[in-house]
PDB file of C-alpha atoms in Angstrom:
ATOM      1  CA  MET E 226     -40.946  64.103  -5.051  1.00  0.00           C
ATOM      2  CA  THR E 227     -42.285  64.918  -1.579  1.00  0.00           C
ATOM      3  CA  ASP E 228     -41.400  63.720   1.882  1.00  0.00           C
ATOM      4  CA  LYS E 229     -44.234  61.218   1.716  1.00  0.00           C
ATOM      5  CA  PRO E 230     -43.313  57.511   1.465  1.00  0.00           C
ATOM      6  CA  LEU E 231     -42.517  56.427  -2.075  1.00  0.00           C
ATOM      7  CA  ARG E 232     -45.410  54.435  -3.549  1.00  0.00           C
ATOM      8  CA  TRP E 233     -43.979  51.277  -5.108  1.00  0.00           C
ATOM      9  CA  GLY E 234     -45.664  49.199  -7.761  1.00  0.00           C
ATOM     10  CA  ILE E 235     -44.287  45.656  -7.844  1.00  0.00           C
ATOM     11  CA  MET E 236     -44.311  43.954 -11.229  1.00  0.00           C
ATOM     12  CA  GLY E 237     -44.234  40.204 -10.608  1.00  0.00           C
ATOM     13  CA  THR E 238     -45.283  37.930  -7.759  1.00  0.00           C
ATOM     14  CA  GLY E 239     -42.328  35.558  -7.311  1.00  0.00           C
ATOM     15  CA  GLY E 240     -40.011  35.010  -4.363  1.00  0.00           C
ATOM     16  CA  ILE E 241     -37.870  38.130  -4.730  1.00  0.00           C
ATOM     17  CA  ALA E 242     -40.997  40.287  -5.154  1.00  0.00           C
ATOM     18  CA  GLY E 243     -42.320  38.927  -1.871  1.00  0.00           C
ATOM     19  CA  ALA E 244     -39.009  39.491  -0.092  1.00  0.00           C
ATOM     20  CA  PHE E 245     -38.882  43.087  -1.310  1.00  0.00           C
ATOM     21  CA  ALA E 246     -42.456  43.728  -0.180  1.00  0.00           C
ATOM     22  CA  GLU E 247     -41.702  42.352   3.285  1.00  0.00           C
ATOM     23  CA  ASP E 248     -38.488  44.364   3.641  1.00  0.00           C
ATOM     24  CA  LEU E 249     -40.292  47.580   2.709  1.00  0.00           C
ATOM     25  CA  LYS E 250     -42.263  47.160   5.933  1.00  0.00           C
ATOM     26  CA  LEU E 251     -39.002  47.716   7.828  1.00  0.00           C
ATOM     27  CA  THR E 252     -38.483  51.207   6.442  1.00  0.00           C
ATOM     28  CA  ASP E 253     -40.476  54.427   6.364  1.00  0.00           C
ATOM     29  CA  SER E 254     -39.142  55.490   2.957  1.00  0.00           C
ATOM     30  CA  GLY E 255     -41.691  53.573   0.904  1.00  0.00           C
ATOM     31  CA  VAL E 256     -44.772  51.375   0.801  1.00  0.00           C
ATOM     32  CA  VAL E 257     -46.135  48.863  -1.688  1.00  0.00           C
ATOM     33  CA  ALA E 258     -49.082  50.637  -3.283  1.00  0.00           C
ATOM     34  CA  ALA E 259     -49.873  48.089  -5.993  1.00  0.00           C
ATOM     35  CA  VAL E 260     -48.852  44.791  -7.535  1.00  0.00           C
ATOM     36  CA  GLY E 261     -49.228  43.625 -11.115  1.00  0.00           C
ATOM     37  CA  SER E 262     -49.068  40.175 -12.650  1.00  0.00           C
ATOM     38  CA  ARG E 263     -49.973  38.408 -15.875  1.00  0.00           C
ATOM     39  CA  THR E 264     -53.099  37.117 -14.156  1.00  0.00           C
ATOM     40  CA  ALA E 265     -55.532  38.751 -11.756  1.00  0.00           C
ATOM     41  CA  GLU E 266     -55.501  35.599  -9.623  1.00  0.00           C
ATOM     42  CA  SER E 267     -51.777  35.817  -8.984  1.00  0.00           C
ATOM     43  CA  ALA E 268     -51.897  39.536  -8.239  1.00  0.00           C
ATOM     44  CA  ASP E 269     -54.850  39.062  -5.884  1.00  0.00           C
ATOM     45  CA  ALA E 270     -53.161  36.263  -3.951  1.00  0.00           C
ATOM     46  CA  PHE E 271     -49.928  38.250  -3.570  1.00  0.00           C
ATOM     47  CA  ALA E 272     -51.809  41.377  -2.465  1.00  0.00           C
ATOM     48  CA  GLU E 273     -54.111  39.604  -0.025  1.00  0.00           C
ATOM     49  CA  GLN E 274     -51.200  37.918   1.716  1.00  0.00           C
ATOM     50  CA  ARG E 275     -49.387  41.229   2.228  1.00  0.00           C
ATOM     51  CA  GLY E 276     -52.176  43.752   2.619  1.00  0.00           C
ATOM     52  CA  ILE E 277     -51.455  45.571  -0.645  1.00  0.00           C
ATOM     53  CA  PRO E 278     -54.399  47.821  -1.529  1.00  0.00           C
ATOM     54  CA  THR E 279     -54.306  47.707  -5.335  1.00  0.00           C
ATOM     55  CA  ARG E 280     -53.743  44.770  -7.640  1.00  0.00           C
ATOM     56  CA  HIS E 281     -53.634  44.606 -11.436  1.00  0.00           C
ATOM     57  CA  GLY E 282     -54.135  41.633 -13.740  1.00  0.00           C
ATOM     58  CA  SER E 283     -51.652  42.967 -16.305  1.00  0.00           C
ATOM     59  CA  TYR E 284     -48.250  44.613 -16.343  1.00  0.00           C
ATOM     60  CA  GLU E 285     -49.633  47.420 -18.520  1.00  0.00           C
ATOM     61  CA  ALA E 286     -52.202  48.358 -15.892  1.00  0.00           C
ATOM     62  CA  LEU E 287     -49.584  48.559 -13.182  1.00  0.00           C
ATOM     63  CA  ALA E 288     -47.255  50.675 -15.320  1.00  0.00           C
ATOM     64  CA  ASN E 289     -50.056  53.141 -15.977  1.00  0.00           C
ATOM     65  CA  ASP E 290     -51.401  53.299 -12.409  1.00  0.00           C
ATOM     66  CA  PRO E 291     -51.364  57.014 -11.442  1.00  0.00           C
ATOM     67  CA  ASP E 292     -50.990  56.083  -7.769  1.00  0.00           C
ATOM     68  CA  VAL E 293     -47.646  54.338  -8.387  1.00  0.00           C
ATOM     69  CA  ASP E 294     -44.514  56.492  -8.083  1.00  0.00           C
ATOM     70  CA  ILE E 295     -41.978  53.860  -9.163  1.00  0.00           C
ATOM     71  CA  VAL E 296     -42.081  50.372 -10.652  1.00  0.00           C
ATOM     72  CA  TYR E 297     -39.986  47.503  -9.326  1.00  0.00           C
ATOM     73  CA  VAL E 298     -39.564  44.849 -12.041  1.00  0.00           C
ATOM     74  CA  ALA E 299     -39.332  41.433 -10.375  1.00  0.00           C
ATOM     75  CA  THR E 300     -40.510  39.191 -13.204  1.00  0.00           C
ATOM     76  CA  PRO E 301     -38.523  36.271 -14.722  1.00  0.00           C
ATOM     77  CA  HIS E 302     -35.254  37.306 -16.379  1.00  0.00           C
ATOM     78  CA  PRO E 303     -36.427  37.234 -20.014  1.00  0.00           C
ATOM     79  CA  LEU E 304     -39.246  39.662 -19.179  1.00  0.00           C
ATOM     80  CA  HIS E 305     -37.064  42.326 -17.567  1.00  0.00           C
ATOM     81  CA  HIS E 306     -36.342  44.239 -20.754  1.00  0.00           C
ATOM     82  CA  GLY E 307     -39.934  44.388 -21.979  1.00  0.00           C
ATOM     83  CA  ASN E 308     -41.399  45.101 -18.553  1.00  0.00           C
ATOM     84  CA  ALA E 309     -38.909  47.840 -17.736  1.00  0.00           C
ATOM     85  CA  ARG E 310     -39.459  49.409 -21.144  1.00  0.00           C
ATOM     86  CA  LEU E 311     -43.218  49.325 -20.531  1.00  0.00           C
ATOM     87  CA  ALA E 312     -42.808  51.220 -17.264  1.00  0.00           C
ATOM     88  CA  LEU E 313     -40.355  53.758 -18.711  1.00  0.00           C
ATOM     89  CA  GLU E 314     -42.673  54.428 -21.647  1.00  0.00           C
ATOM     90  CA  ALA E 315     -45.425  55.082 -19.083  1.00  0.00           C
ATOM     91  CA  GLY E 316     -43.193  57.737 -17.531  1.00  0.00           C
ATOM     92  CA  LYS E 317     -42.318  55.784 -14.405  1.00  0.00           C
ATOM     93  CA  PRO E 318     -38.923  55.525 -12.679  1.00  0.00           C
ATOM     94  CA  VAL E 319     -37.832  51.886 -12.604  1.00  0.00           C
ATOM     95  CA  LEU E 320     -35.834  49.539 -10.400  1.00  0.00           C
ATOM     96  CA  VAL E 321     -35.027  46.330 -12.309  1.00  0.00           C
ATOM     97  CA  GLU E 322     -34.178  43.111 -10.491  1.00  0.00           C
ATOM     98  CA  LYS E 323     -30.844  41.579 -11.357  1.00  0.00           C
ATOM     99  CA  PRO E 324     -29.755  40.394 -13.787  1.00  0.00           C
ATOM    100  CA  PHE E 325     -30.778  43.703 -15.323  1.00  0.00           C
ATOM    101  CA  THR E 326     -31.523  42.075 -18.679  1.00  0.00           C
ATOM    102  CA  MET E 327     -30.660  38.923 -20.595  1.00  0.00           C
ATOM    103  CA  ASN E 328     -27.796  40.583 -22.470  1.00  0.00           C
ATOM    104  CA  ALA E 329     -25.919  43.834 -22.987  1.00  0.00           C
ATOM    105  CA  GLU E 330     -27.933  44.859 -26.038  1.00  0.00           C
ATOM    106  CA  GLU E 331     -31.135  44.892 -24.003  1.00  0.00           C
ATOM    107  CA  ALA E 332     -29.360  46.757 -21.210  1.00  0.00           C
ATOM    108  CA  ARG E 333     -28.128  49.461 -23.569  1.00  0.00           C
ATOM    109  CA  ASP E 334     -31.644  49.888 -24.939  1.00  0.00           C
ATOM    110  CA  LEU E 335     -33.147  50.490 -21.488  1.00  0.00           C
ATOM    111  CA  VAL E 336     -30.393  52.895 -20.476  1.00  0.00           C
ATOM    112  CA  ALA E 337     -30.827  54.888 -23.685  1.00  0.00           C
ATOM    113  CA  LEU E 338     -34.594  55.097 -23.181  1.00  0.00           C
ATOM    114  CA  ALA E 339     -34.281  56.183 -19.541  1.00  0.00           C
ATOM    115  CA  ARG E 340     -31.778  58.885 -20.439  1.00  0.00           C
ATOM    116  CA  GLU E 341     -33.894  60.033 -23.359  1.00  0.00           C
ATOM    117  CA  ARG E 342     -36.931  60.365 -21.064  1.00  0.00           C
ATOM    118  CA  ASP E 343     -34.862  61.740 -18.142  1.00  0.00           C
ATOM    119  CA  LEU E 344     -36.192  58.983 -15.890  1.00  0.00           C
ATOM    120  CA  PHE E 345     -34.581  57.182 -12.975  1.00  0.00           C
ATOM    121  CA  LEU E 346     -33.381  53.648 -13.735  1.00  0.00           C
ATOM    122  CA  MET E 347     -31.280  51.268 -11.660  1.00  0.00           C
ATOM    123  CA  GLU E 348     -30.331  47.613 -11.443  1.00  0.00           C
ATOM    124  CA  ALA E 349     -31.534  46.104  -8.166  1.00  0.00           C
ATOM    125  CA  MET E 350     -28.118  44.821  -7.140  1.00  0.00           C
ATOM    126  CA  TRP E 351     -29.117  45.267  -3.523  1.00  0.00           C
ATOM    127  CA  THR E 352     -25.737  44.033  -2.248  1.00  0.00           C
ATOM    128  CA  ARG E 353     -24.184  47.388  -3.186  1.00  0.00           C
ATOM    129  CA  PHE E 354     -26.300  49.187  -0.589  1.00  0.00           C
ATOM    130  CA  LEU E 355     -25.748  46.895   2.394  1.00  0.00           C
ATOM    131  CA  PRO E 356     -23.914  48.464   5.355  1.00  0.00           C
ATOM    132  CA  HIS E 357     -21.064  45.948   5.311  1.00  0.00           C
ATOM    133  CA  ILE E 358     -20.393  46.484   1.591  1.00  0.00           C
ATOM    134  CA  ARG E 359     -20.403  50.258   2.043  1.00  0.00           C
ATOM    135  CA  HIS E 360     -17.821  49.761   4.811  1.00  0.00           C
ATOM    136  CA  VAL E 361     -15.740  47.441   2.642  1.00  0.00           C
ATOM    137  CA  ARG E 362     -15.596  50.089  -0.078  1.00  0.00           C
ATOM    138  CA  GLU E 363     -14.379  52.659   2.443  1.00  0.00           C
ATOM    139  CA  LEU E 364     -11.572  50.315   3.487  1.00  0.00           C
ATOM    140  CA  LEU E 365     -10.334  49.491  -0.028  1.00  0.00           C
ATOM    141  CA  PRO E 366      -7.576  52.153  -0.051  1.00  0.00           C
ATOM    142  CA  SER E 367      -6.054  50.543   3.050  1.00  0.00           C
ATOM    143  CA  LEU E 368      -5.390  47.345   1.070  1.00  0.00           C
ATOM    144  CA  GLY E 369      -2.854  48.933  -1.248  1.00  0.00           C
ATOM    145  CA  ASP E 370      -2.980  47.704  -4.838  1.00  0.00           C
ATOM    146  CA  VAL E 371      -5.639  45.033  -5.268  1.00  0.00           C
ATOM    147  CA  VAL E 372      -4.106  41.848  -6.652  1.00  0.00           C
ATOM    148  CA  THR E 373      -6.907  39.273  -6.456  1.00  0.00           C
ATOM    149  CA  VAL E 374     -10.664  39.196  -5.934  1.00  0.00           C
ATOM    150  CA  THR E 375     -12.407  35.897  -5.219  1.00  0.00           C
ATOM    151  CA  ALA E 376     -16.112  35.172  -4.835  1.00  0.00           C
ATOM    152  CA  ASP E 377     -18.417  32.187  -5.244  1.00  0.00           C
ATOM    153  CA  HIS E 378     -22.130  31.487  -5.112  1.00  0.00           C
ATOM    154  CA  GLY E 379     -23.409  27.930  -5.079  1.00  0.00           C
ATOM    155  CA  GLN E 380     -26.808  26.518  -4.183  1.00  0.00           C
ATOM    156  CA  TRP E 381     -28.322  23.070  -4.603  1.00  0.00           C
ATOM    157  CA  PHE E 382     -31.535  22.655  -6.594  1.00  0.00           C
ATOM    158  CA  ALA E 383     -33.385  19.446  -7.432  1.00  0.00           C
ATOM    159  CA  GLU E 384     -33.220  18.710 -11.148  1.00  0.00           C
ATOM    160  CA  ASP E 385     -36.647  19.747 -12.364  1.00  0.00           C
ATOM    161  CA  PRO E 386     -36.985  20.867 -16.005  1.00  0.00           C
ATOM    162  CA  ALA E 387     -39.943  23.083 -15.067  1.00  0.00           C
ATOM    163  CA  PHE E 388     -38.014  24.928 -12.345  1.00  0.00           C
ATOM    164  CA  ARG E 389     -36.972  28.376 -13.581  1.00  0.00           C
ATOM    165  CA  LEU E 390     -33.252  27.878 -12.988  1.00  0.00           C
ATOM    166  CA  PHE E 391     -33.194  24.841 -15.261  1.00  0.00           C
ATOM    167  CA  ALA E 392     -35.647  26.221 -17.851  1.00  0.00           C
ATOM    168  CA  PRO E 393     -33.982  27.959 -20.827  1.00  0.00           C
ATOM    169  CA  GLU E 394     -37.202  29.798 -21.682  1.00  0.00           C
ATOM    170  CA  LEU E 395     -37.189  31.371 -18.208  1.00  0.00           C
ATOM    171  CA  GLY E 396     -33.588  32.535 -18.439  1.00  0.00           C
ATOM    172  CA  GLY E 397     -32.261  29.661 -16.362  1.00  0.00           C
ATOM    173  CA  GLY E 398     -28.685  28.860 -15.515  1.00  0.00           C
ATOM    174  CA  ALA E 399     -26.261  29.458 -12.678  1.00  0.00           C
ATOM    175  CA  LEU E 400     -24.581  32.535 -14.142  1.00  0.00           C
ATOM    176  CA  LEU E 401     -27.580  34.822 -14.628  1.00  0.00           C
ATOM    177  CA  ASP E 402     -29.185  33.997 -11.291  1.00  0.00           C
ATOM    178  CA  LEU E 403     -26.272  33.243  -8.951  1.00  0.00           C
ATOM    179  CA  GLY E 404     -23.126  34.270 -10.805  1.00  0.00           C
ATOM    180  CA  ILE E 405     -24.339  37.829 -11.216  1.00  0.00           C
ATOM    181  CA  TYR E 406     -23.359  38.422  -7.578  1.00  0.00           C
ATOM    182  CA  PRO E 407     -19.671  37.431  -7.888  1.00  0.00           C
ATOM    183  CA  VAL E 408     -19.380  39.169 -11.267  1.00  0.00           C
ATOM    184  CA  SER E 409     -20.900  42.383  -9.909  1.00  0.00           C
ATOM    185  CA  PHE E 410     -18.690  42.174  -6.813  1.00  0.00           C
ATOM    186  CA  ALA E 411     -15.554  41.926  -8.967  1.00  0.00           C
ATOM    187  CA  SER E 412     -16.786  44.827 -11.090  1.00  0.00           C
ATOM    188  CA  MET E 413     -17.302  46.951  -7.975  1.00  0.00           C
ATOM    189  CA  VAL E 414     -13.694  46.411  -6.912  1.00  0.00           C
ATOM    190  CA  LEU E 415     -11.778  46.131 -10.191  1.00  0.00           C
ATOM    191  CA  GLY E 416     -14.028  47.476 -12.946  1.00  0.00           C
ATOM    192  CA  THR E 417     -14.375  45.928 -16.396  1.00  0.00           C
ATOM    193  CA  PRO E 418     -12.004  43.046 -17.193  1.00  0.00           C
ATOM    194  CA  ASP E 419      -9.762  43.094 -20.253  1.00  0.00           C
ATOM    195  CA  ARG E 420      -9.662  39.310 -20.477  1.00  0.00           C
ATOM    196  CA  VAL E 421     -12.331  36.722 -19.711  1.00  0.00           C
ATOM    197  CA  VAL E 422     -11.741  32.993 -19.481  1.00  0.00           C
ATOM    198  CA  ALA E 423     -14.580  30.680 -18.468  1.00  0.00           C
ATOM    199  CA  MET E 424     -15.357  27.003 -18.090  1.00  0.00           C
ATOM    200  CA  VAL E 425     -18.987  25.910 -18.191  1.00  0.00           C
ATOM    201  CA  THR E 426     -20.627  22.626 -17.265  1.00  0.00           C
ATOM    202  CA  PRO E 427     -24.123  22.400 -18.781  1.00  0.00           C
ATOM    203  CA  ALA E 428     -27.178  21.128 -16.934  1.00  0.00           C
ATOM    204  CA  PHE E 429     -29.415  18.414 -18.361  1.00  0.00           C
ATOM    205  CA  THR E 430     -31.584  21.133 -19.973  1.00  0.00           C
ATOM    206  CA  GLY E 431     -28.646  22.897 -21.628  1.00  0.00           C
ATOM    207  CA  VAL E 432     -28.383  25.914 -19.318  1.00  0.00           C
ATOM    208  CA  ASP E 433     -25.132  26.376 -17.412  1.00  0.00           C
ATOM    209  CA  ALA E 434     -25.141  24.312 -14.209  1.00  0.00           C
ATOM    210  CA  GLN E 435     -21.686  25.393 -13.105  1.00  0.00           C
ATOM    211  CA  THR E 436     -19.517  28.217 -14.356  1.00  0.00           C
ATOM    212  CA  SER E 437     -16.004  29.158 -13.275  1.00  0.00           C
ATOM    213  CA  MET E 438     -14.479  32.422 -14.427  1.00  0.00           C
ATOM    214  CA  LEU E 439     -11.066  34.045 -14.493  1.00  0.00           C
ATOM    215  CA  PHE E 440     -10.968  37.766 -15.265  1.00  0.00           C
ATOM    216  CA  GLY E 441      -7.814  39.697 -16.052  1.00  0.00           C
ATOM    217  CA  TYR E 442      -7.366  43.463 -15.689  1.00  0.00           C
ATOM    218  CA  ALA E 443      -4.973  46.030 -17.113  1.00  0.00           C
ATOM    219  CA  SER E 444      -3.527  46.574 -13.649  1.00  0.00           C
ATOM    220  CA  GLY E 445      -2.399  42.947 -13.537  1.00  0.00           C
ATOM    221  CA  ALA E 446      -5.104  42.046 -11.008  1.00  0.00           C
ATOM    222  CA  GLN E 447      -7.229  38.931 -11.423  1.00  0.00           C
ATOM    223  CA  ALA E 448     -10.685  37.853 -10.275  1.00  0.00           C
ATOM    224  CA  VAL E 449     -11.445  34.183  -9.628  1.00  0.00           C
ATOM    225  CA  LEU E 450     -15.196  33.586  -9.557  1.00  0.00           C
ATOM    226  CA  SER E 451     -17.581  30.631  -9.618  1.00  0.00           C
ATOM    227  CA  CYS E 452     -21.238  29.681  -9.388  1.00  0.00           C
ATOM    228  CA  THR E 453     -23.170  26.419  -9.383  1.00  0.00           C
ATOM    229  CA  LEU E 454     -26.704  25.049  -9.180  1.00  0.00           C
ATOM    230  CA  SER E 455     -25.427  21.667  -7.999  1.00  0.00           C
ATOM    231  CA  ALA E 456     -24.095  22.236  -4.467  1.00  0.00           C
ATOM    232  CA  VAL E 457     -24.054  24.636  -1.553  1.00  0.00           C
ATOM    233  CA  SER E 458     -20.738  26.486  -1.660  1.00  0.00           C
ATOM    234  CA  PRO E 459     -19.185  28.738   1.019  1.00  0.00           C
ATOM    235  CA  THR E 460     -20.487  31.808  -0.867  1.00  0.00           C
ATOM    236  CA  THR E 461     -17.722  33.950   0.557  1.00  0.00           C
ATOM    237  CA  ALA E 462     -15.637  36.711  -0.985  1.00  0.00           C
ATOM    238  CA  SER E 463     -12.193  38.190  -0.508  1.00  0.00           C
ATOM    239  CA  ILE E 464     -10.253  41.194  -1.713  1.00  0.00           C
ATOM    240  CA  VAL E 465      -6.478  40.731  -1.563  1.00  0.00           C
ATOM    241  CA  GLY E 466      -4.152  43.686  -1.824  1.00  0.00           C
ATOM    242  CA  THR E 467      -0.448  44.406  -1.421  1.00  0.00           C
ATOM    243  CA  ALA E 468      -1.027  45.878   2.054  1.00  0.00           C
ATOM    244  CA  GLY E 469      -3.705  43.528   3.354  1.00  0.00           C
ATOM    245  CA  ARG E 470      -6.913  41.697   2.601  1.00  0.00           C
ATOM    246  CA  ILE E 471     -10.614  41.662   3.426  1.00  0.00           C
ATOM    247  CA  GLU E 472     -12.452  38.374   3.965  1.00  0.00           C
ATOM    248  CA  ILE E 473     -16.264  38.543   3.851  1.00  0.00           C
ATOM    249  CA  ASP E 474     -18.305  35.795   5.485  1.00  0.00           C
ATOM    250  CA  GLY E 475     -20.904  33.875   3.545  1.00  0.00           C
ATOM    251  CA  PRO E 476     -23.248  34.653   2.082  1.00  0.00           C
ATOM    252  CA  PHE E 477     -21.198  37.695   1.145  1.00  0.00           C
ATOM    253  CA  TYR E 478     -23.961  39.230  -0.990  1.00  0.00           C
ATOM    254  CA  ALA E 479     -26.431  39.410   1.932  1.00  0.00           C
ATOM    255  CA  PRO E 480     -25.957  41.134   5.312  1.00  0.00           C
ATOM    256  CA  ALA E 481     -22.642  39.698   6.517  1.00  0.00           C
ATOM    257  CA  SER E 482     -19.647  40.327   8.761  1.00  0.00           C
ATOM    258  CA  PHE E 483     -16.064  40.629   7.557  1.00  0.00           C
ATOM    259  CA  THR E 484     -12.451  40.716   8.700  1.00  0.00           C
ATOM    260  CA  LEU E 485      -9.749  43.198   7.730  1.00  0.00           C
ATOM    261  CA  ILE E 486      -6.330  41.526   7.814  1.00  0.00           C
ATOM    262  CA  PRO E 487      -3.384  43.885   7.238  1.00  0.00           C
ATOM    263  CA  ARG E 488      -0.087  42.511   5.994  1.00  0.00           C
ATOM    264  CA  GLU E 489       1.415  43.753   9.235  1.00  0.00           C
ATOM    265  CA  GLY E 490      -0.461  44.406  12.462  1.00  0.00           C
ATOM    266  CA  GLU E 491      -3.624  43.205  14.126  1.00  0.00           C
ATOM    267  CA  ARG E 492      -6.687  42.014  12.271  1.00  0.00           C
ATOM    268  CA  SER E 493     -10.014  43.809  12.808  1.00  0.00           C
ATOM    269  CA  ARG E 494     -13.386  42.117  12.910  1.00  0.00           C
ATOM    270  CA  PHE E 495     -16.525  43.981  11.832  1.00  0.00           C
ATOM    271  CA  GLU E 496     -19.827  42.416  12.827  1.00  0.00           C
ATOM    272  CA  TYR E 497     -22.953  43.355  10.912  1.00  0.00           C
ATOM    273  CA  LEU E 498     -26.450  42.193  11.747  1.00  0.00           C
ATOM    274  CA  ASP E 499     -29.484  43.330   9.803  1.00  0.00           C
ATOM    275  CA  GLU E 500     -33.212  43.002  10.165  1.00  0.00           C
ATOM    276  CA  GLY E 501     -34.939  41.356   7.213  1.00  0.00           C
ATOM    277  CA  ARG E 502     -33.260  40.227   4.015  1.00  0.00           C
ATOM    278  CA  GLY E 503     -31.337  43.443   3.425  1.00  0.00           C
ATOM    279  CA  LEU E 504     -33.417  44.621   0.464  1.00  0.00           C
ATOM    280  CA  ARG E 505     -34.689  47.665   2.321  1.00  0.00           C
ATOM    281  CA  HIS E 506     -31.362  49.475   1.944  1.00  0.00           C
ATOM    282  CA  GLN E 507     -31.689  49.755  -1.828  1.00  0.00           C
ATOM    283  CA  ALA E 508     -35.283  50.950  -1.379  1.00  0.00           C
ATOM    284  CA  ASP E 509     -34.084  53.691   0.972  1.00  0.00           C
ATOM    285  CA  GLU E 510     -31.392  54.686  -1.519  1.00  0.00           C
ATOM    286  CA  VAL E 511     -33.881  54.853  -4.391  1.00  0.00           C
ATOM    287  CA  ALA E 512     -36.215  57.039  -2.329  1.00  0.00           C
ATOM    288  CA  ARG E 513     -33.316  59.359  -1.437  1.00  0.00           C
ATOM    289  CA  LEU E 514     -32.176  59.634  -5.052  1.00  0.00           C
ATOM    290  CA  LEU E 515     -35.654  60.353  -6.377  1.00  0.00           C
ATOM    291  CA  ALA E 516     -36.223  62.990  -3.709  1.00  0.00           C
ATOM    292  CA  ALA E 517     -32.975  64.625  -4.824  1.00  0.00           C
ATOM    293  CA  GLY E 518     -34.033  64.556  -8.471  1.00  0.00           C
ATOM    294  CA  GLU E 519     -31.335  62.081  -9.478  1.00  0.00           C
ATOM    295  CA  THR E 520     -31.826  59.692 -12.412  1.00  0.00           C
ATOM    296  CA  GLU E 521     -29.217  57.094 -11.491  1.00  0.00           C
ATOM    297  CA  SER E 522     -27.138  55.837  -8.592  1.00  0.00           C
ATOM    298  CA  ALA E 523     -23.417  56.467  -8.114  1.00  0.00           C
ATOM    299  CA  LEU E 524     -23.216  53.150  -6.228  1.00  0.00           C
ATOM    300  CA  MET E 525     -24.777  51.177  -9.099  1.00  0.00           C
ATOM    301  CA  PRO E 526     -24.252  53.318 -12.222  1.00  0.00           C
ATOM    302  CA  LEU E 527     -26.047  52.458 -15.419  1.00  0.00           C
ATOM    303  CA  ASP E 528     -22.829  52.372 -17.433  1.00  0.00           C
ATOM    304  CA  GLU E 529     -21.451  49.792 -15.025  1.00  0.00           C
ATOM    305  CA  THR E 530     -24.619  47.719 -15.330  1.00  0.00           C
ATOM    306  CA  VAL E 531     -24.138  47.670 -19.114  1.00  0.00           C
ATOM    307  CA  SER E 532     -20.485  46.740 -18.614  1.00  0.00           C
ATOM    308  CA  ILE E 533     -21.457  43.866 -16.312  1.00  0.00           C
ATOM    309  CA  MET E 534     -23.964  42.540 -18.840  1.00  0.00           C
ATOM    310  CA  THR E 535     -21.266  42.762 -21.527  1.00  0.00           C
ATOM    311  CA  THR E 536     -18.966  40.667 -19.341  1.00  0.00           C
ATOM    312  CA  MET E 537     -21.788  38.170 -18.737  1.00  0.00           C
ATOM    313  CA  ASP E 538     -22.270  37.928 -22.504  1.00  0.00           C
ATOM    314  CA  ARG E 539     -18.578  37.117 -22.906  1.00  0.00           C
ATOM    315  CA  VAL E 540     -18.818  34.378 -20.299  1.00  0.00           C
ATOM    316  CA  LEU E 541     -21.987  32.858 -21.764  1.00  0.00           C
ATOM    317  CA  SER E 542     -20.438  32.902 -25.228  1.00  0.00           C
ATOM    318  CA  THR E 543     -18.277  29.992 -24.029  1.00  0.00           C
ATOM    319  CA  VAL E 544     -21.372  27.771 -23.685  1.00  0.00           C
ATOM    320  CA  GLU E 545     -21.401  25.359 -26.613  1.00  0.00           C
TER     321      GLU E 545
END
C-alpha cells in the first residue's frame, strides 16, 4: 500500500452502500473508484448521483477491476458470502457489511479463504470504530466486574412482503438486520455466551419480527438484548458493573453520547458529535490496517465475527 487514498469498489447500490460512499467524502483515507451491481442501469444511476468514475454491470467485473484496491460488499444479506468469496478469489481485500454472512458456516468459509490467500477481511460492524465506543472500551476496567449488558434496537416498518426486511429470500428478519448490533455489542463486552435463551415472534412472512435474547456467561454475567421490526424502541445500551455503569444514549450503535455513573462519586457526561453517519471511521481504520500490512482488525477480529454468527445461529434455531 502507498500513502495514496485507498480506492474502494462498492459492490451493491442499496442504502448502506450510498451512506458509505457519502461518508468517504468526509475523509482523505479513501475514495470510491468504482461501483458494481447486477445491472448496468443500477450501477450507472448510483455512480452518476455520486460522481463515481467507473461503474460495472456485474459483481465479477468489479471484483476484477485492476483500479480497485479493496471491495466493500454491501449487497443483500444472502449474497454476502458469494460476493465476498468472489472478491477474495480475485485477490482483493474485502470489507463485508454486517451481518457478515447468513450463518456461521458461511463465515468460517470466508475466514478460511482469506487466511489461505493472506488477504485482509473484516466485518463492517462500523460501531466498533466510533469515537464514543472506543472511549467506552477504555473505561470498562473502571466498572469493576461486569454483571449485566443491555441493548435494544427497534424500528417500525410498514408490512410489505416485498420489502427486504420481511422477505425471507432477501435474508429478512429483525435479528440479522437490527439485532446484530445488540449481539455484537454484548460480544464486545462479554465475549461468547455459554447459554442462549431466546423468544421469537414471527412476522406475517415467517421471518422474525421481534426477538428477545438472554445470554449467560461463565463469569455469571448476563446480557439482555432485543430487536423488533414493529416499533421504534429507545435503542440504548448499558454496561453495569460492580463499581459503576455506563449508559449510552440512543441510537447507541451510531455516533452517540454516554454517561459514566460510578457506584460512589460524581457521574461524568461525555458528549460526542460526528459529521456524517459515522461510517468513515471504519474506512479510516481499514486504510490504516492495509497500509500496515495487516490482514484483520484487532477491534473486529475474524474469530469474533465467526463467534457472533454462531450465537446468531443459536438464536435463530429457536424460530419454529
